[in-house]
Short mmCIF file of C-alpha atoms and ligand atoms in Angstrom, two decimals:
data_model
loop_
_atom_site.label_atom_id
_atom_site.label_comp_id
_atom_site.label_asym_id
_atom_site.label_seq_id
_atom_site.Cartn_x
_atom_site.Cartn_y
_atom_site.Cartn_z
CA UNK A 1143 -5.74 26.64 -11.01
CA UNK A 1144 -3.61 23.53 -10.91
CA UNK A 1145 -2.45 21.19 -8.20
CA UNK A 1146 0.97 19.73 -9.05
CA UNK A 1147 1.84 16.41 -7.39
CA UNK A 1148 5.59 16.83 -7.18
CA UNK A 1149 8.17 14.20 -6.27
CA UNK A 1150 10.64 15.64 -3.74
CA UNK A 1151 13.12 12.78 -4.06
CA UNK A 1152 14.64 10.87 -1.15
CA UNK A 1153 15.91 13.90 0.80
CA UNK A 1154 19.02 15.47 -0.72
CA UNK A 1155 17.76 18.66 -2.46
CA UNK A 1156 20.24 18.10 -5.31
CA UNK A 1157 18.12 15.09 -6.33
CA UNK A 1158 15.11 17.29 -7.09
CA UNK A 1159 14.21 17.62 -10.77
CA UNK A 1160 14.56 21.02 -12.46
CA UNK A 1161 10.79 21.03 -12.93
CA UNK A 1162 10.20 20.46 -9.21
CA UNK A 1163 12.44 23.42 -8.36
CA UNK A 1164 10.67 25.69 -10.88
CA UNK A 1165 7.23 24.77 -9.59
CA UNK A 1166 8.36 25.35 -5.98
CA UNK A 1167 9.62 28.81 -6.94
CA UNK A 1168 6.26 29.62 -8.57
CA UNK A 1169 3.92 28.09 -5.98
CA UNK A 1170 1.30 30.07 -4.05
CA UNK A 1171 0.93 27.18 -1.61
CA UNK A 1172 3.19 24.24 -0.76
CA UNK A 1173 1.52 21.23 0.82
CA UNK A 1174 4.02 18.80 2.32
CA UNK A 1175 4.35 15.82 4.59
CA UNK A 1176 6.67 14.15 7.07
CA UNK A 1177 9.57 12.97 4.92
CA UNK A 1178 10.14 16.19 2.94
CA UNK A 1179 13.50 17.80 3.83
CA UNK A 1180 13.51 21.39 5.14
CA UNK A 1181 16.13 22.34 2.55
CA UNK A 1182 13.63 21.42 -0.17
CA UNK A 1183 10.91 23.60 1.41
CA UNK A 1184 13.41 26.47 1.58
CA UNK A 1185 13.39 26.63 -2.24
CA UNK A 1186 9.83 28.02 -2.27
CA UNK A 1187 9.22 31.73 -2.87
CA UNK A 1188 9.15 34.02 0.20
CA UNK A 1189 5.41 34.65 -0.33
CA UNK A 1190 4.46 30.98 -0.49
CA UNK A 1191 2.16 29.60 2.17
CA UNK A 1192 2.99 26.24 3.73
CA UNK A 1193 0.50 23.58 4.74
CA UNK A 1194 1.80 20.63 6.78
CA UNK A 1195 -0.34 17.54 6.28
CA UNK A 1196 2.25 15.17 7.72
CA UNK A 1197 0.76 11.90 8.81
CA UNK A 1198 2.43 10.27 11.72
CA UNK A 1199 2.39 6.49 12.12
CA UNK A 1200 -0.83 5.48 13.88
CA UNK A 1201 -2.80 8.49 12.62
CA UNK A 1202 -6.56 7.99 12.20
CA UNK A 1203 -7.58 5.97 9.13
CA UNK A 1204 -9.51 8.85 7.58
CA UNK A 1205 -6.56 11.26 7.53
CA UNK A 1206 -5.95 10.67 3.80
CA UNK A 1207 -9.58 11.66 3.17
CA UNK A 1208 -8.99 14.91 5.05
CA UNK A 1209 -5.82 15.56 3.03
CA UNK A 1210 -7.79 15.05 -0.20
CA UNK A 1211 -10.44 17.53 0.97
CA UNK A 1212 -7.80 20.13 1.89
CA UNK A 1213 -6.13 19.75 -1.52
CA UNK A 1214 -9.48 20.28 -3.25
CA UNK A 1215 -10.16 23.38 -1.13
CA UNK A 1216 -6.69 24.80 -1.80
CA UNK A 1217 -6.95 23.98 -5.52
CA UNK A 1218 -10.20 26.01 -5.72
CA UNK A 1219 -8.70 29.00 -3.92
CA UNK A 1220 -5.13 29.33 -5.26
CA UNK A 1221 -3.58 29.44 -8.74
CA UNK A 1222 -0.56 27.18 -8.24
CA UNK A 1223 -0.55 24.53 -5.52
CA UNK A 1224 2.46 22.24 -5.13
CA UNK A 1225 1.73 19.01 -3.31
CA UNK A 1226 5.24 17.79 -2.39
CA UNK A 1227 5.65 14.09 -1.74
CA UNK A 1228 8.79 12.22 -0.70
CA UNK A 1229 10.44 10.20 -3.46
CA UNK A 1230 8.03 9.65 -6.35
CA UNK A 1231 4.38 10.64 -5.82
CA UNK A 1232 3.04 7.40 -7.30
CA UNK A 1233 5.32 4.99 -5.37
CA UNK A 1234 3.52 4.22 -2.10
CA UNK A 1235 2.78 7.94 -1.85
CA UNK A 1236 -1.02 7.83 -2.25
CA UNK A 1237 -0.54 10.29 -5.10
CA UNK A 1238 -2.95 8.26 -7.22
CA UNK A 1239 -5.76 8.75 -4.71
CA UNK A 1240 -5.07 12.49 -4.44
CA UNK A 1241 -5.06 12.85 -8.24
CA UNK A 1242 -8.40 11.01 -8.49
CA UNK A 1243 -9.98 13.18 -5.77
CA UNK A 1244 -8.78 16.38 -7.48
CA UNK A 1245 -10.02 15.29 -10.91
CA UNK A 1246 -13.37 14.25 -9.46
CA UNK A 1247 -13.69 17.78 -8.03
CA UNK A 1248 -12.93 19.30 -11.45
CA UNK A 1249 -9.49 20.62 -10.48
CA UNK A 1250 -6.58 20.42 -12.93
CA UNK A 1251 -3.84 18.12 -11.66
CA UNK A 1252 -0.47 17.07 -12.99
CA UNK A 1253 2.37 14.89 -11.73
CA UNK A 1254 6.11 15.51 -11.62
CA UNK A 1255 7.93 12.20 -11.10
CA UNK A 1256 10.64 12.10 -8.44
CA UNK A 1257 13.65 9.95 -7.59
CA UNK A 1258 12.21 7.13 -5.51
CA UNK A 1259 13.97 5.91 -2.38
CA UNK A 1260 13.37 2.42 -3.79
CA UNK A 1261 16.30 2.92 -6.16
CA UNK A 1262 18.11 5.87 -4.55
CA UNK A 1263 18.71 4.15 -1.22
CA UNK A 1264 20.35 1.01 -2.67
CA UNK A 1265 22.38 3.16 -5.06
CA UNK A 1266 23.73 5.35 -2.26
CA UNK A 1267 24.90 2.19 -0.47
CA UNK A 1268 26.77 1.04 -3.57
CA UNK A 1269 24.14 -1.58 -4.39
CA UNK A 1270 22.94 -1.80 -8.02
CA UNK A 1271 19.41 -3.26 -7.91
CA UNK A 1272 20.18 -5.10 -11.14
CA UNK A 1273 23.62 -6.52 -11.83
CA UNK A 1274 24.56 -8.54 -14.89
CA UNK A 1275 24.96 -12.19 -13.93
CA UNK A 1276 23.61 -11.60 -10.41
CA UNK A 1277 20.11 -10.12 -10.60
CA UNK A 1278 18.07 -9.49 -13.72
CA UNK A 1279 15.24 -7.59 -12.07
CA UNK A 1280 13.86 -6.07 -8.93
CA UNK A 1281 10.50 -5.96 -7.17
CA UNK A 1282 9.42 -3.14 -4.88
CA UNK A 1283 6.94 -3.99 -2.13
CA UNK A 1284 5.65 -2.46 1.07
CA UNK A 1285 5.83 -4.19 4.42
CA UNK A 1286 3.26 -1.76 5.75
CA UNK A 1287 0.50 -4.33 5.64
CA UNK A 1288 1.17 -6.95 8.26
CA UNK A 1289 2.70 -9.81 6.24
CA UNK A 1290 1.45 -12.38 8.74
CA UNK A 1291 -2.17 -11.47 8.01
CA UNK A 1292 -2.20 -9.72 4.64
CA UNK A 1293 -2.99 -11.89 1.62
CA UNK A 1294 -2.52 -9.33 -1.12
CA UNK A 1295 1.21 -10.01 -1.43
CA UNK A 1296 2.24 -13.56 -2.25
CA UNK A 1297 5.39 -13.75 -0.10
CA UNK A 1298 6.01 -17.33 -1.20
CA UNK A 1299 6.16 -16.21 -4.84
CA UNK A 1300 8.40 -13.28 -3.91
CA UNK A 1301 10.72 -15.71 -2.11
CA UNK A 1302 11.15 -17.75 -5.29
CA UNK A 1303 11.62 -14.92 -7.82
CA UNK A 1304 15.41 -14.99 -7.70
CA UNK A 1305 15.60 -11.24 -8.27
CA UNK A 1306 16.21 -8.33 -5.92
CA UNK A 1307 13.48 -7.53 -3.41
CA UNK A 1308 13.25 -3.90 -2.24
CA UNK A 1309 11.05 -3.42 0.83
CA UNK A 1310 9.71 0.00 1.83
CA UNK A 1311 8.01 0.90 5.11
CA UNK A 1312 9.62 -2.12 6.75
CA UNK A 1313 10.93 -0.52 9.95
CA UNK A 1314 8.51 -2.25 12.30
CA UNK A 1315 7.80 -5.39 10.26
CA UNK A 1316 11.22 -6.49 9.03
CA UNK A 1317 11.12 -9.61 11.20
CA UNK A 1318 7.73 -10.72 9.85
CA UNK A 1319 8.95 -10.12 6.28
CA UNK A 1320 12.01 -12.30 6.89
CA UNK A 1321 9.89 -15.06 8.44
CA UNK A 1322 7.49 -15.15 5.48
CA UNK A 1323 10.31 -15.17 2.91
CA UNK A 1324 12.19 -17.96 4.69
CA UNK A 1325 8.93 -19.93 5.00
CA UNK A 1326 8.52 -19.42 1.24
CA UNK A 1327 11.91 -20.99 0.53
CA UNK A 1328 14.34 -18.06 0.46
CA UNK A 1329 17.64 -19.16 2.04
CA UNK A 1330 18.32 -17.70 5.49
CA UNK A 1331 21.82 -16.69 4.37
CA UNK A 1332 20.46 -14.41 1.60
CA UNK A 1333 22.32 -11.07 1.87
CA UNK A 1334 20.35 -8.10 3.21
CA UNK A 1335 21.20 -4.40 3.40
CA UNK A 1336 19.21 -1.91 5.46
CA UNK A 1337 19.75 1.62 4.15
CA UNK A 1338 18.54 4.26 6.60
CA UNK A 1339 18.06 8.00 5.89
CA UNK A 1340 19.46 7.54 2.38
CA UNK A 1341 21.00 10.68 0.81
CA UNK A 1342 20.71 12.56 4.13
CA UNK A 1343 23.63 13.54 6.37
CA UNK A 1344 22.80 10.74 8.83
CA UNK A 1345 22.64 8.00 6.18
CA UNK A 1346 23.81 4.63 7.43
CA UNK A 1347 23.88 1.10 6.06
CA UNK A 1348 23.60 -2.18 7.96
CA UNK A 1349 24.62 -5.40 6.17
CA UNK A 1350 23.19 -8.65 7.45
CA UNK A 1351 21.51 -11.89 6.34
CA UNK A 1352 17.82 -12.70 6.05
CA UNK A 1353 17.90 -15.07 9.04
CA UNK A 1354 19.32 -12.30 11.24
CA UNK A 1355 16.91 -9.58 10.04
CA UNK A 1356 14.36 -10.18 12.86
CA UNK A 1357 17.02 -9.24 15.43
CA UNK A 1358 18.50 -6.37 13.39
CA UNK A 1359 17.39 -2.86 14.43
CA UNK A 1360 15.66 -1.12 11.51
CA UNK A 1361 15.09 2.60 12.06
CA UNK A 1362 12.67 4.73 10.05
CA UNK A 1363 12.98 5.68 7.23
CA UNK A 1364 14.76 2.63 5.82
CA UNK A 1365 14.83 0.70 2.59
CA UNK A 1366 15.55 -3.01 2.99
CA UNK A 1367 17.33 -4.65 0.06
CA UNK A 1368 17.12 -8.45 -0.05
CA UNK A 1369 19.04 -10.60 -2.53
CA UNK A 1370 22.54 -11.35 -3.79
CA UNK A 1371 23.15 -7.72 -4.84
CA UNK A 1372 22.79 -6.65 -1.19
CA UNK A 1373 26.32 -7.97 -0.67
CA UNK A 1374 27.68 -5.83 -3.50
CA UNK A 1375 29.84 -2.83 -2.76
CA UNK A 1376 30.50 -1.21 -6.12
CA UNK A 1377 31.34 2.16 -4.54
CA UNK A 1378 34.24 2.86 -2.21
CA UNK A 1379 32.98 0.99 0.88
CA UNK A 1380 34.02 3.70 3.35
CA UNK A 1381 32.22 6.43 1.40
CA UNK A 1382 29.13 4.29 0.78
CA UNK A 1383 28.72 3.51 4.47
CA UNK A 1384 29.23 7.13 5.50
CA UNK A 1385 26.87 8.62 2.96
CA UNK A 1386 26.57 11.93 1.17
CA UNK A 1387 28.45 14.09 3.66
CA UNK A 1388 31.72 12.52 2.56
CA UNK A 1389 30.65 11.50 -0.94
CA UNK A 1390 30.19 15.16 -1.84
CA UNK A 1391 33.41 16.31 -0.16
CA UNK A 1392 36.48 17.16 -2.21
CA UNK A 1393 39.29 14.58 -2.09
C1 SAM B 259 5.16 6.27 2.36
S1 SAM B 259 6.60 5.56 1.63
C2 SAM B 259 6.89 6.76 0.40
C3 SAM B 259 7.88 6.34 -0.65
C4 SAM B 259 8.23 7.45 -1.62
N1 SAM B 259 7.08 7.83 -2.40
C5 SAM B 259 9.38 7.06 -2.56
O1 SAM B 259 9.18 6.94 -3.77
O2 SAM B 259 10.50 6.93 -2.05
C6 SAM B 259 7.81 5.93 2.86
C7 SAM B 259 8.94 4.92 2.86
O3 SAM B 259 9.89 5.25 1.87
C8 SAM B 259 11.17 4.87 2.30
N2 SAM B 259 12.03 6.07 2.34
C9 SAM B 259 11.69 7.30 1.97
N3 SAM B 259 12.74 8.15 2.06
C10 SAM B 259 13.78 7.40 2.49
C11 SAM B 259 15.16 7.68 2.77
N4 SAM B 259 15.68 8.91 2.62
N5 SAM B 259 15.94 6.67 3.19
C12 SAM B 259 15.45 5.43 3.34
N6 SAM B 259 14.16 5.10 3.10
C13 SAM B 259 13.34 6.07 2.67
C14 SAM B 259 11.00 4.22 3.67
O4 SAM B 259 10.84 2.82 3.48
C15 SAM B 259 9.73 4.85 4.15
O5 SAM B 259 9.10 4.06 5.12
#
């Protein structure tokens, strides 16, 4: 009896790991949430049961607690449970909390890392998060906490790092993020790229500057890349803007 916390990657099924595919094929139960692509779920065996625990924005605060309890119950009842999580389970996926709850209940748990949108989304837009002579590091943060009230992230320090800033869950708070970074000293003309639905057929990329981010529409799911590399276009620009539909097509 094991619950496997499996990274499903950013969407494109070809970015699953071989281990993720094997575990899906062997699973008795697949527990999944909102961002997992249907083509990934289709890889499970015909006998597998599916449990949708998708949280929608604005869901009650205790919904993660209920998910933990369901995982424990499923882990006690079935031999192989795959808990699929978008991207990597331990990158803003609450996989750590689920692993702790399962271990506390005496249920075996393992983790299968996945390709995180934090690096996949910039890459698909032709943006290397590090680039020799331009950016020697990158920091991944969430905008989910309201940056105008949340003290846990030091936005002033982030503004001064001089490396690439990758913001997840920023769809509704991009403007507040920009305001805090500019207040912290980041120039308003810092390049920004918003990569939406990365690796999926409807992928699109919006290039802008930090000062214009508050008036730039940011759909969900998006990764916001802030820093000099956001102006880079190391892939064919037409293909990078149009995404995987054309990138995978024969010439
Ligand atoms: C709850 S976090 C989970 C992150 C995930 N564990 C990972 O490693 O990618 C959800 C956020 O990931 C980002 N995201 C996930 N999939 C994405 C995609 N295909 N394109 C753009 N952003 C994505 C968005 O910022 C979204 O709000």
